[in-house]
mmCIF file of C-alpha atoms and ligand atoms in Angstrom:
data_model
loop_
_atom_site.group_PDB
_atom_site.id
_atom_site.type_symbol
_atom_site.label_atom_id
_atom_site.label_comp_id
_atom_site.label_asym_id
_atom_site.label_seq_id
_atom_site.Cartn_x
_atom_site.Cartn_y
_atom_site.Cartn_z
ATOM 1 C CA UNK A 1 0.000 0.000 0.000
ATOM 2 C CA UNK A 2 1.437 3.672 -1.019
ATOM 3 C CA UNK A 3 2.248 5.823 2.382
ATOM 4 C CA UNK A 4 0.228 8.611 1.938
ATOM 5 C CA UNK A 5 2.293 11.614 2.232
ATOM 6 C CA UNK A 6 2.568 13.411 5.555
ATOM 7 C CA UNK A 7 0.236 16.922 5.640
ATOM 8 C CA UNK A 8 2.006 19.414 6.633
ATOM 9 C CA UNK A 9 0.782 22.173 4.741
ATOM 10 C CA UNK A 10 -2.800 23.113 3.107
ATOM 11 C CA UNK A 11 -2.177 21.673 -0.511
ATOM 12 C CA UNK A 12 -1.009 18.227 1.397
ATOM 13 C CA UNK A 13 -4.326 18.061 2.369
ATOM 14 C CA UNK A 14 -7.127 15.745 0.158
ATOM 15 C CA UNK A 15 -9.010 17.835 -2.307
ATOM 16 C CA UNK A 16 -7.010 21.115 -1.864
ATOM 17 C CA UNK A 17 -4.464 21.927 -4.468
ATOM 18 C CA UNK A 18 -2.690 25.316 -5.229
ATOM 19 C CA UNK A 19 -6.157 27.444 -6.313
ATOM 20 C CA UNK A 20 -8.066 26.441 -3.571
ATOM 21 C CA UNK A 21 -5.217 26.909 -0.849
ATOM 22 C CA UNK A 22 -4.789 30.417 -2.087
ATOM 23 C CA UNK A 23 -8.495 31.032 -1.382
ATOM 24 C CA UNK A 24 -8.490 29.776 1.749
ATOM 25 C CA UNK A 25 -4.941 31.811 2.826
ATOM 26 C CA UNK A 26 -6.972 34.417 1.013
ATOM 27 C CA UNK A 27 -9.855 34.591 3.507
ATOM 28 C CA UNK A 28 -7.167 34.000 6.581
ATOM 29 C CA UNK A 29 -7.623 29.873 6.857
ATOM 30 C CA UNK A 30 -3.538 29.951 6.507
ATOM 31 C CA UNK A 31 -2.772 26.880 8.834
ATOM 32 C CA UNK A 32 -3.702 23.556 9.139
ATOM 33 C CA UNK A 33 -4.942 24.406 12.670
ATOM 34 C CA UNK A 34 -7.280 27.157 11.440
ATOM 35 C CA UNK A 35 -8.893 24.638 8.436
ATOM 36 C CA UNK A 36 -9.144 21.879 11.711
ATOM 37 C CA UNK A 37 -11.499 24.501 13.720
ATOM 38 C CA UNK A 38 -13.851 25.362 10.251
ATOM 39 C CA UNK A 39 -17.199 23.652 9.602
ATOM 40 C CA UNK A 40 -17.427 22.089 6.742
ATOM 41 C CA UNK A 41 -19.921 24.104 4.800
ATOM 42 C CA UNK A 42 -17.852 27.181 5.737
ATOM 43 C CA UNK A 43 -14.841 26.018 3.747
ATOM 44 C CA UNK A 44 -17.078 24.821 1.016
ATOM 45 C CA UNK A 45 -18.705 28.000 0.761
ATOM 46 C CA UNK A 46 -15.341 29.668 0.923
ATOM 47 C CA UNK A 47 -13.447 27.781 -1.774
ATOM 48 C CA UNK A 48 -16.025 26.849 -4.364
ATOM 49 C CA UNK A 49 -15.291 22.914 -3.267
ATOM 50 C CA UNK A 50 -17.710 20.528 -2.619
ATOM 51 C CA UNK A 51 -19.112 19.688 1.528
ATOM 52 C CA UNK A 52 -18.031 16.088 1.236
ATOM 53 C CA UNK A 53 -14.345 16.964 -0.404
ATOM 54 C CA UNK A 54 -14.319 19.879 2.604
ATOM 55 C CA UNK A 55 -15.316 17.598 5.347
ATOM 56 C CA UNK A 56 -12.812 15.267 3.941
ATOM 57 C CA UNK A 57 -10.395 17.875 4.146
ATOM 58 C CA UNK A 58 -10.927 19.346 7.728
ATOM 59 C CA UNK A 59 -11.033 15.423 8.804
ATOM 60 C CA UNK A 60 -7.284 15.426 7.374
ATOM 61 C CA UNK A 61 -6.531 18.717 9.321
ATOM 62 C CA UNK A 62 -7.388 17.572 12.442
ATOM 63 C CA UNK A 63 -5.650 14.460 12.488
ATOM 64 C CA UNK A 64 -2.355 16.388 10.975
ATOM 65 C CA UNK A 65 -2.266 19.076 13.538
ATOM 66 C CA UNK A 66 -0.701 18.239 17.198
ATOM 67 C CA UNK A 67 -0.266 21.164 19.522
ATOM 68 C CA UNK A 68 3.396 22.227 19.301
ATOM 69 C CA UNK A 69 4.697 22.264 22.525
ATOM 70 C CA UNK A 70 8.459 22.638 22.826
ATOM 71 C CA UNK A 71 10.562 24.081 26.117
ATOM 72 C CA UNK A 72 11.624 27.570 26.651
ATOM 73 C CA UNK A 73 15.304 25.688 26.459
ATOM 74 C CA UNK A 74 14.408 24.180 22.796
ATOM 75 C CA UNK A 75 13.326 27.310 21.900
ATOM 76 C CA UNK A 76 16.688 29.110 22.815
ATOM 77 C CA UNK A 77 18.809 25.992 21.316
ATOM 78 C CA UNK A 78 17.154 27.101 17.663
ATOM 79 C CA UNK A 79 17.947 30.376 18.823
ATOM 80 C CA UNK A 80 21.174 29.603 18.745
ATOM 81 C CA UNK A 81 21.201 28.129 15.803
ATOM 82 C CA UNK A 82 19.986 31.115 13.494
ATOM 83 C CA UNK A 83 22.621 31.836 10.839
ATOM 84 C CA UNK A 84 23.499 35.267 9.745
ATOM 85 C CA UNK A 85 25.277 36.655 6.302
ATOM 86 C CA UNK A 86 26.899 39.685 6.568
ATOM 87 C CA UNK A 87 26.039 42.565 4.062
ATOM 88 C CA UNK A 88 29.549 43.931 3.481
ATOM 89 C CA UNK A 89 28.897 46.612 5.972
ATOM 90 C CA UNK A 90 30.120 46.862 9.620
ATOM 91 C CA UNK A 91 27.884 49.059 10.569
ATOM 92 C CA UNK A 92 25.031 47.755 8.520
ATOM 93 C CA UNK A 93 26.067 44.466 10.517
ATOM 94 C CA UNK A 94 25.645 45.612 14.014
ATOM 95 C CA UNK A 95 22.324 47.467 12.848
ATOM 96 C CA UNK A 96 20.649 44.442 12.077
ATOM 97 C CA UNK A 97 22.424 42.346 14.719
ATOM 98 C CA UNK A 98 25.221 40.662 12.869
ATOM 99 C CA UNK A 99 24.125 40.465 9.245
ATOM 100 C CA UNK A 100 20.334 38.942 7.794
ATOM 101 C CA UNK A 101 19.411 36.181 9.693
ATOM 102 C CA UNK A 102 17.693 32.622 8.730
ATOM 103 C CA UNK A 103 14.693 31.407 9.273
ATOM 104 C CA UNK A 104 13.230 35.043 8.467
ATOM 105 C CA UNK A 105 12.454 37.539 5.997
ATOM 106 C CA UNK A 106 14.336 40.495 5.593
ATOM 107 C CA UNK A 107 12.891 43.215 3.384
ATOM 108 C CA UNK A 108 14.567 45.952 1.811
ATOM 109 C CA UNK A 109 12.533 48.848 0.050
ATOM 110 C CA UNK A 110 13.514 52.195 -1.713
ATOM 111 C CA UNK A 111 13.516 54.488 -4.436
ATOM 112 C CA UNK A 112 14.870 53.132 -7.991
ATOM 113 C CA UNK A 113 19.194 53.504 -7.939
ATOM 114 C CA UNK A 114 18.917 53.096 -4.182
ATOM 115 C CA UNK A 115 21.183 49.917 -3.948
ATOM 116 C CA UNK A 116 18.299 47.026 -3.426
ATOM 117 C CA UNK A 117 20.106 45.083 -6.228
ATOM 118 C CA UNK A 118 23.486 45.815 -5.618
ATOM 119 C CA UNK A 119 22.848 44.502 -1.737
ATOM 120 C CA UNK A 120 20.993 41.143 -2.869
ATOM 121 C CA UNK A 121 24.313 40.544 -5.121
ATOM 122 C CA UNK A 122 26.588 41.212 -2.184
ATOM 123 C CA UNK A 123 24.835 38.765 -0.063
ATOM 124 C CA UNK A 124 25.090 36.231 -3.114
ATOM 125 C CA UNK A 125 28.231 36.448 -2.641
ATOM 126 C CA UNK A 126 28.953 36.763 1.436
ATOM 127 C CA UNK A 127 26.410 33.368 1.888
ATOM 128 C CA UNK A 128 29.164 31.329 0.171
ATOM 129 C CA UNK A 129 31.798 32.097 2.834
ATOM 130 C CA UNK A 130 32.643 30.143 5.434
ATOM 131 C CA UNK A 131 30.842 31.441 8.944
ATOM 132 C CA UNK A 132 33.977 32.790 10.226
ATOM 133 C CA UNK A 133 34.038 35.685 7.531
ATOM 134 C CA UNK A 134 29.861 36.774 7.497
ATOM 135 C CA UNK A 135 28.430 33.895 5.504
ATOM 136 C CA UNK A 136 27.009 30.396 6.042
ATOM 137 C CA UNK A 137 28.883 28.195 3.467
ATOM 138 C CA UNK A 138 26.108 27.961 1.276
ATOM 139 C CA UNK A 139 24.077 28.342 -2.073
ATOM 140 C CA UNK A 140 21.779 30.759 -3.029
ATOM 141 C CA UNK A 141 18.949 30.781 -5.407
ATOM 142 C CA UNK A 142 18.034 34.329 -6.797
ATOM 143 C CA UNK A 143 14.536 35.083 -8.310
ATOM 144 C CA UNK A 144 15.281 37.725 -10.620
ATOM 145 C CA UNK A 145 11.978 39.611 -11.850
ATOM 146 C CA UNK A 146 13.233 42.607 -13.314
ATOM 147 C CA UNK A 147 16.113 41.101 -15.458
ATOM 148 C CA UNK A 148 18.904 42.904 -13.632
ATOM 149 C CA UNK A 149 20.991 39.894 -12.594
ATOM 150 C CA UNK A 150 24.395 40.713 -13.183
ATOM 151 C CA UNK A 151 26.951 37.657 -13.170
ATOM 152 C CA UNK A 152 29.776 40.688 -14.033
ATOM 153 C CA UNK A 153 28.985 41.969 -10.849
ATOM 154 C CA UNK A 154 28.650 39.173 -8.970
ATOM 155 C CA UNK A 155 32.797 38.010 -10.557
ATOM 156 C CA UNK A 156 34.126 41.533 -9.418
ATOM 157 C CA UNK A 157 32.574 40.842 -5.785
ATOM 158 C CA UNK A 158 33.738 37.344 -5.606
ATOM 159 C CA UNK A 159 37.042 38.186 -6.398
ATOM 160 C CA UNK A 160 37.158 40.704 -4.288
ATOM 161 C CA UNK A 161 35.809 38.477 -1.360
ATOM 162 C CA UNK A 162 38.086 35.910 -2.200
ATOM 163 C CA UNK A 163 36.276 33.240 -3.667
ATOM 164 C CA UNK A 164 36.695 31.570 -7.116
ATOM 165 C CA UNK A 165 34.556 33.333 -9.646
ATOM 166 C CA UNK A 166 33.394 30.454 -11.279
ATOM 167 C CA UNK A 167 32.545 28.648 -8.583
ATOM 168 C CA UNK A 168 30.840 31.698 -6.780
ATOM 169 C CA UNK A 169 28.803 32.122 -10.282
ATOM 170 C CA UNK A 170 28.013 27.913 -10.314
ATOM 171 C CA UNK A 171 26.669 28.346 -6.602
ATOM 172 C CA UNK A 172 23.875 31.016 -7.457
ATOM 173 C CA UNK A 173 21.003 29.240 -9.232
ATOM 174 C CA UNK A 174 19.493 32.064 -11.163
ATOM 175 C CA UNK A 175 15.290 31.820 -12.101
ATOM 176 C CA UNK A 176 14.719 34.853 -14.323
ATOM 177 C CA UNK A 177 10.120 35.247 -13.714
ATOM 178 C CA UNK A 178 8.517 36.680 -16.265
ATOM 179 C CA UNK A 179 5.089 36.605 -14.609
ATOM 180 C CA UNK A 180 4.052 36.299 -11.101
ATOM 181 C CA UNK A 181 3.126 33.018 -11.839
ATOM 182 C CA UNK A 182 6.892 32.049 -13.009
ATOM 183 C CA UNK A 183 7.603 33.754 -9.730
ATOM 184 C CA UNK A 184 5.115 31.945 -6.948
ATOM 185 C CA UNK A 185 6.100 28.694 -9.367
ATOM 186 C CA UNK A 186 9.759 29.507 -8.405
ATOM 187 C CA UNK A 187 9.377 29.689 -4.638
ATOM 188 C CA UNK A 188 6.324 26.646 -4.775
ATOM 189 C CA UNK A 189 9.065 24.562 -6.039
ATOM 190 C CA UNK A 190 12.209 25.381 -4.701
ATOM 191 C CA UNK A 191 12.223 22.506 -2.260
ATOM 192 C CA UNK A 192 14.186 19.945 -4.207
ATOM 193 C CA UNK A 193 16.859 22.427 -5.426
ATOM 194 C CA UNK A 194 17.249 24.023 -1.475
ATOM 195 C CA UNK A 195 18.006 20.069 -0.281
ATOM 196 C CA UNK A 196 20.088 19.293 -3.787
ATOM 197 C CA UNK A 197 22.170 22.660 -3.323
ATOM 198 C CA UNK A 198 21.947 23.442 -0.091
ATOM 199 C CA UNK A 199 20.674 26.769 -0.774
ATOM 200 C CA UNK A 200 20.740 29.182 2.744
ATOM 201 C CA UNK A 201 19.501 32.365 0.712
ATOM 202 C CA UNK A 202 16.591 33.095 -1.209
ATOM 203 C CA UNK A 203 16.460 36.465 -2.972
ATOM 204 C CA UNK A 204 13.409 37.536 -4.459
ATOM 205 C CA UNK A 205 14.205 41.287 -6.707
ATOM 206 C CA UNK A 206 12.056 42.300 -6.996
ATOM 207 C CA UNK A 207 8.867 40.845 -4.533
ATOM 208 C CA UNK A 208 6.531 43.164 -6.235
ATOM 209 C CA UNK A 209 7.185 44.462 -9.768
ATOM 210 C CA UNK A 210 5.296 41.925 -11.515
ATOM 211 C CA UNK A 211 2.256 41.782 -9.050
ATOM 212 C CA UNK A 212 2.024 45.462 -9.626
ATOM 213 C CA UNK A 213 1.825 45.579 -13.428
ATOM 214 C CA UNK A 214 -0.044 42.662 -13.648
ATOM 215 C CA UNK A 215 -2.949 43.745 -10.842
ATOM 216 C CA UNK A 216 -4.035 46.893 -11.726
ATOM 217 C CA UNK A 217 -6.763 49.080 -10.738
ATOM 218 C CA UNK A 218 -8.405 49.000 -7.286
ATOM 219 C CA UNK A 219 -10.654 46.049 -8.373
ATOM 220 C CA UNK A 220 -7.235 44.170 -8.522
ATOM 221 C CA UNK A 221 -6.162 45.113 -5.648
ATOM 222 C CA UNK A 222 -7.553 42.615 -3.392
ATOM 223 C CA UNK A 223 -6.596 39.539 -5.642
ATOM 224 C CA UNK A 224 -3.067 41.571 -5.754
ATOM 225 C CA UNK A 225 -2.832 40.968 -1.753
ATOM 226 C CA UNK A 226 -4.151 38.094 -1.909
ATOM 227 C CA UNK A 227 -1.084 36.416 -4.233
ATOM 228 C CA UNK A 228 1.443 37.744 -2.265
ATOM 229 C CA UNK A 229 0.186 36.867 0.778
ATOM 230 C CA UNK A 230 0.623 33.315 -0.264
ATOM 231 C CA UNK A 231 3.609 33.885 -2.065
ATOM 232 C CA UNK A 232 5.268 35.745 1.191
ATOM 233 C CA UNK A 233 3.413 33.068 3.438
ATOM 234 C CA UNK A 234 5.312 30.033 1.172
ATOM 235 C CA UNK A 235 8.886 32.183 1.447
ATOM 236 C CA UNK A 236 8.468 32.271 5.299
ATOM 237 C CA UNK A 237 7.888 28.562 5.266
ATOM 238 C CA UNK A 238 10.984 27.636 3.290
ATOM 239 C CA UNK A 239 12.578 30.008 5.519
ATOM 240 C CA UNK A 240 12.091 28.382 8.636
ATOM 241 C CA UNK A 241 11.752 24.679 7.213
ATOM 242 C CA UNK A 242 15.415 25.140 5.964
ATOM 243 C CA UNK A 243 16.274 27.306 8.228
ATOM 244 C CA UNK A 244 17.470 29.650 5.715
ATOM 245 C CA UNK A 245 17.577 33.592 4.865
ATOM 246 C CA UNK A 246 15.097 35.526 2.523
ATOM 247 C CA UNK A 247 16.209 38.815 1.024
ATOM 248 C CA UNK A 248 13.222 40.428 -0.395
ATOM 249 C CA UNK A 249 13.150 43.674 -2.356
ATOM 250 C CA UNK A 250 10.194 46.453 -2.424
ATOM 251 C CA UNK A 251 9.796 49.397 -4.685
ATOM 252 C CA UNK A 252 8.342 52.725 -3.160
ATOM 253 C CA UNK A 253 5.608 54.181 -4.533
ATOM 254 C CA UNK A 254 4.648 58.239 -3.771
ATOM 255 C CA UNK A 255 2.006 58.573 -1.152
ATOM 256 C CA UNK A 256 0.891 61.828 -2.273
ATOM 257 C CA UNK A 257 -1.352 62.035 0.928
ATOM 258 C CA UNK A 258 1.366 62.785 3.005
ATOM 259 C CA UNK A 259 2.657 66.499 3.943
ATOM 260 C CA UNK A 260 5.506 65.588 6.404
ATOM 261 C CA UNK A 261 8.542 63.283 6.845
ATOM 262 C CA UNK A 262 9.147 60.801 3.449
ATOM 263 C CA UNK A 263 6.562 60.376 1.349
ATOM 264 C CA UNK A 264 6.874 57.262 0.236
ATOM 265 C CA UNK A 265 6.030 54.379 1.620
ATOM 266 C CA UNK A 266 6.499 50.476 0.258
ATOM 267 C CA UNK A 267 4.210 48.496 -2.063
ATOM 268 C CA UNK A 268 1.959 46.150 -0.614
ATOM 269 C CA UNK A 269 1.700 47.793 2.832
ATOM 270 C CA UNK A 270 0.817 46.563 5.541
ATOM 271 C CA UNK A 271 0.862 42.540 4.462
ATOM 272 C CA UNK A 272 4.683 42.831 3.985
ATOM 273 C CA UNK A 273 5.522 45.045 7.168
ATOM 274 C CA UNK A 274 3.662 42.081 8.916
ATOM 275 C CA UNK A 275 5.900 39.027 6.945
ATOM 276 C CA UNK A 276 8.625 40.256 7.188
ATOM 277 C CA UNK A 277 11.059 40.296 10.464
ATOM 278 C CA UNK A 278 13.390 43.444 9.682
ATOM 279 C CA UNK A 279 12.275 45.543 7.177
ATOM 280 C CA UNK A 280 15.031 48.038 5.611
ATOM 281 C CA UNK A 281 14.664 51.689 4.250
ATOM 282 C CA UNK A 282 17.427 52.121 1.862
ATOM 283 C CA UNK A 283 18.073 55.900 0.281
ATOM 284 C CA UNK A 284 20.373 57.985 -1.584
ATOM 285 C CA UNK A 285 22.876 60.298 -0.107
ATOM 286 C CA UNK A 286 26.205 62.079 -1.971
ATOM 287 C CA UNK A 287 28.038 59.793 -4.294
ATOM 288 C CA UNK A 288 28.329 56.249 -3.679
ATOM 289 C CA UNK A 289 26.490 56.737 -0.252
ATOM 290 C CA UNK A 290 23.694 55.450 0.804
ATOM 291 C CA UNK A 291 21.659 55.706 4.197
ATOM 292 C CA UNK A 292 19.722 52.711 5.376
ATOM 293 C CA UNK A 293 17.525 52.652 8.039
ATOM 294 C CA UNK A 294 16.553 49.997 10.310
ATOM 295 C CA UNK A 295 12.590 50.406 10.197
ATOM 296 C CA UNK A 296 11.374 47.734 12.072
ATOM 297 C CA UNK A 297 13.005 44.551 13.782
ATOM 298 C CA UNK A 298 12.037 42.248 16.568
ATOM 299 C CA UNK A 299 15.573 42.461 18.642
ATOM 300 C CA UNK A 300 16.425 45.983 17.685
ATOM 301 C CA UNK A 301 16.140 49.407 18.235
ATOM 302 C CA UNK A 302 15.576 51.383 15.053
ATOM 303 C CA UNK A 303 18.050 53.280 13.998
ATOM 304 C CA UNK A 304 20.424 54.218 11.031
ATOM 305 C CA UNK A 305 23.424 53.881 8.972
ATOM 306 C CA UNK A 306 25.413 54.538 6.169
ATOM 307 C CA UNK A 307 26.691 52.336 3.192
ATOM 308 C CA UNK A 308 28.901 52.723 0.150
ATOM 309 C CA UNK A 309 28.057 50.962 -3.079
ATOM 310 C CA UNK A 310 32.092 50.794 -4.114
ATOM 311 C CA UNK A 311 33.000 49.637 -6.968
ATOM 312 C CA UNK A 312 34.357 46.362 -4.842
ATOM 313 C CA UNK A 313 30.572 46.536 -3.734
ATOM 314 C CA UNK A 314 28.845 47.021 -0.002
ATOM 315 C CA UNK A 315 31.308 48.922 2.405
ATOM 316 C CA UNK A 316 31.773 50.747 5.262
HETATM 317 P P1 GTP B 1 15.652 49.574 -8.924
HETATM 318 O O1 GTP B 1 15.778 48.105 -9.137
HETATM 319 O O2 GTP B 1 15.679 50.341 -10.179
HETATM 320 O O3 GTP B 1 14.469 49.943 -8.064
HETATM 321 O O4 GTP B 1 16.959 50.060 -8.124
HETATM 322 P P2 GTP B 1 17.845 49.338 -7.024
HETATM 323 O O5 GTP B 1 17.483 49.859 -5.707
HETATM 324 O O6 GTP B 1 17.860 47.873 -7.228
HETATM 325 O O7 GTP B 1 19.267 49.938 -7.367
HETATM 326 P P3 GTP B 1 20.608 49.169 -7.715
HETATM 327 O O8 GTP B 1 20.957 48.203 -6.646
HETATM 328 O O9 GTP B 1 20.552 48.678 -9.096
HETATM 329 O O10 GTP B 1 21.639 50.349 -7.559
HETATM 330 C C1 GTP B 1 21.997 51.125 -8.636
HETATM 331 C C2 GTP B 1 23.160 51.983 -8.190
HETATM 332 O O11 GTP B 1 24.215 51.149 -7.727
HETATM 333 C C3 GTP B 1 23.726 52.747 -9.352
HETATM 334 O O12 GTP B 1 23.106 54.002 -9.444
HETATM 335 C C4 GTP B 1 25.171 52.863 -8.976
HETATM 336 O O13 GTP B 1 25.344 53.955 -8.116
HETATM 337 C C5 GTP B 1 25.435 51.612 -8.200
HETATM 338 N N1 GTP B 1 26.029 50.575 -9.037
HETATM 339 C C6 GTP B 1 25.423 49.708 -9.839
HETATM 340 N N2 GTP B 1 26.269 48.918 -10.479
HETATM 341 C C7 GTP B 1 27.485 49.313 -10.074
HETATM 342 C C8 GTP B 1 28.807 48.890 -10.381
HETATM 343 O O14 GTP B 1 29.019 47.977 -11.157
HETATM 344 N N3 GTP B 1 29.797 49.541 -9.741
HETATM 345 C C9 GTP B 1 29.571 50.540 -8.872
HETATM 346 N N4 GTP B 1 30.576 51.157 -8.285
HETATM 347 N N5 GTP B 1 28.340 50.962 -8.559
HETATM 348 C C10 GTP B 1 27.319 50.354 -9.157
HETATM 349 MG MG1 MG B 2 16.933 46.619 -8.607
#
């Protein structure tokens, strides 16, 4: 007799593939222990799926989900084991605690020129080091959205760190989306390659871009959220299943509305502010400088600092 496959997550469960798990993460059913509480006819009504398919379905839940209890002491022993990559920057470092961690999200947004790209190539680069200089000895894969991966850029950097180009240009696994589809595809199926390659960073440049040509118009708004909500819900789970590190980047967009302070403010709001666990403010100052502020972070104060794009790339 086949094993059935263990359910871990909504599309393990009988009857609900990829459309219908989107609904349901789309009306905020995101966990198995959230479909385990719902009546039946709830999720049926919900999700367009037949009663008997949805009773089928929260059956599965319930028997999938255990209460996870683990000790204070657990809790600090994966602690402990969080990896961090270093961005090039001392001070950008210590801002954020040591470098991005794993097993989160870490979001940087700005204006266009402001050095999103440029960071998500350095920290290509720094993850292939070994721990003792800033990175974790690992692969990366790089969802590239806008078609501004540079393998130039990432030689000069590589070189510069140390590493052998061609091997630092073999370890990033590039997926160049041309739709969010290609994009949510990327990150649905990444599981494989992370164990194969033993991938520790996930760079998604940009998060947005496509969602926001493709969803326009305040109809498509909501159906906009929606998507990325799933797509930033599947990046956290890789995150933490692998326990590896997510760079995501975010354009700004005007806010017109406001009179004070920066008026800008990132694309997709509120959804992304609440995904992701340190969210980065990155803008242009003289030169090759750039200021980057430490917006919002779980361990940390907010605060500030400043970061050349050099030639050699991220510095001091
Ligand atoms: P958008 O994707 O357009 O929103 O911008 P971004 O925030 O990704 O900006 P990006 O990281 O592409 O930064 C662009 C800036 O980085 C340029 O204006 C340059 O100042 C700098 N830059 C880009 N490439 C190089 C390079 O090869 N050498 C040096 N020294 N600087 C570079
Ligand atoms: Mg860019």
């Amino acid at each position: 007799m086949a094993k059935e496959k263990a359910v871990k997550e909504l599309e393990d469960l009988p009857g609900i593939g990829p459309t219908t798990a989107e609904k349901l993460r789309g009306a905020g059913i995101d966990s198995l222990d959230k479909v385990a509480t719902q009546f039946p006819s709830n999720l049926s009504e919900i999700t367009g799926i037949n009663e008997e398919t949805a009773k089928k379905a929260v059956a599965a839940a319930r028997e999938a989900t255990t209460l996870n209890v683990e000790s204070a002491k657990q809790l600090k022993e994966k602690r402990d084991d969080i990896g961090r990559i270093s961005t090039g920057s001392k001070d950008l470092d210590e801002l954020i605690g040591g470098g991005i961690e794993t097993d989160a999200i870490t979001e940087v947004y700005g204006r266009f020129a402001s050095g999103k790209t440029q960071l998500g190539f350095q920290l290509a680069v720094n993850a292939q080091l070994p721990r003792k200089d800033g990175g974790l000895a690992g692969n990366v894969l790089f969802i590239d959205t806008e078609g501004t991966f540079r393998p130039e850029r990432i030689v000069t950097m590589a070189k510069k760190a140390g590493l052998d180009t061609d091997q630092a240009l073999e370890n990033i696994s590039v997926v160049r989306a041309l739709s969010s589809e290609q994009q949510m595809l990327a990150a649905e199926r990444a599981d494989n390659l992370i164990k194969e390659k033993n991938i520790r960073l996930i760079i998604v440049d940009s998060l947005t871009s496509l969602f926001r040509v493709e969803f326009l118009g305040r109809g498509a708004l909501n159906e906009r959220q929606q998507k990325l909500n799933s797509h930033i819900h599947r990046l956290a789970v890789l995150a933490n299943r692998y326990n590896l590190a997510v760079y995501v980047t975010n354009q700004v967009m005007d806010n017109p509305g406001m009179m004070f302070g920066d008026p800008t403010t990132p694309i997709g709001g509120n959804i992304l502010a609440h995904a992701a666990t340190t969210m980065l403010y990155l803008r242009k100052s003289k030169e090759e400088k750039r200021i980057v502020r430490l917006v919002d972070s779980p361990l940390k104060q907010e605060g500030e600092c400043v970061i050349k794009i050099t030639p050699d790339g991220i510095k001091d």
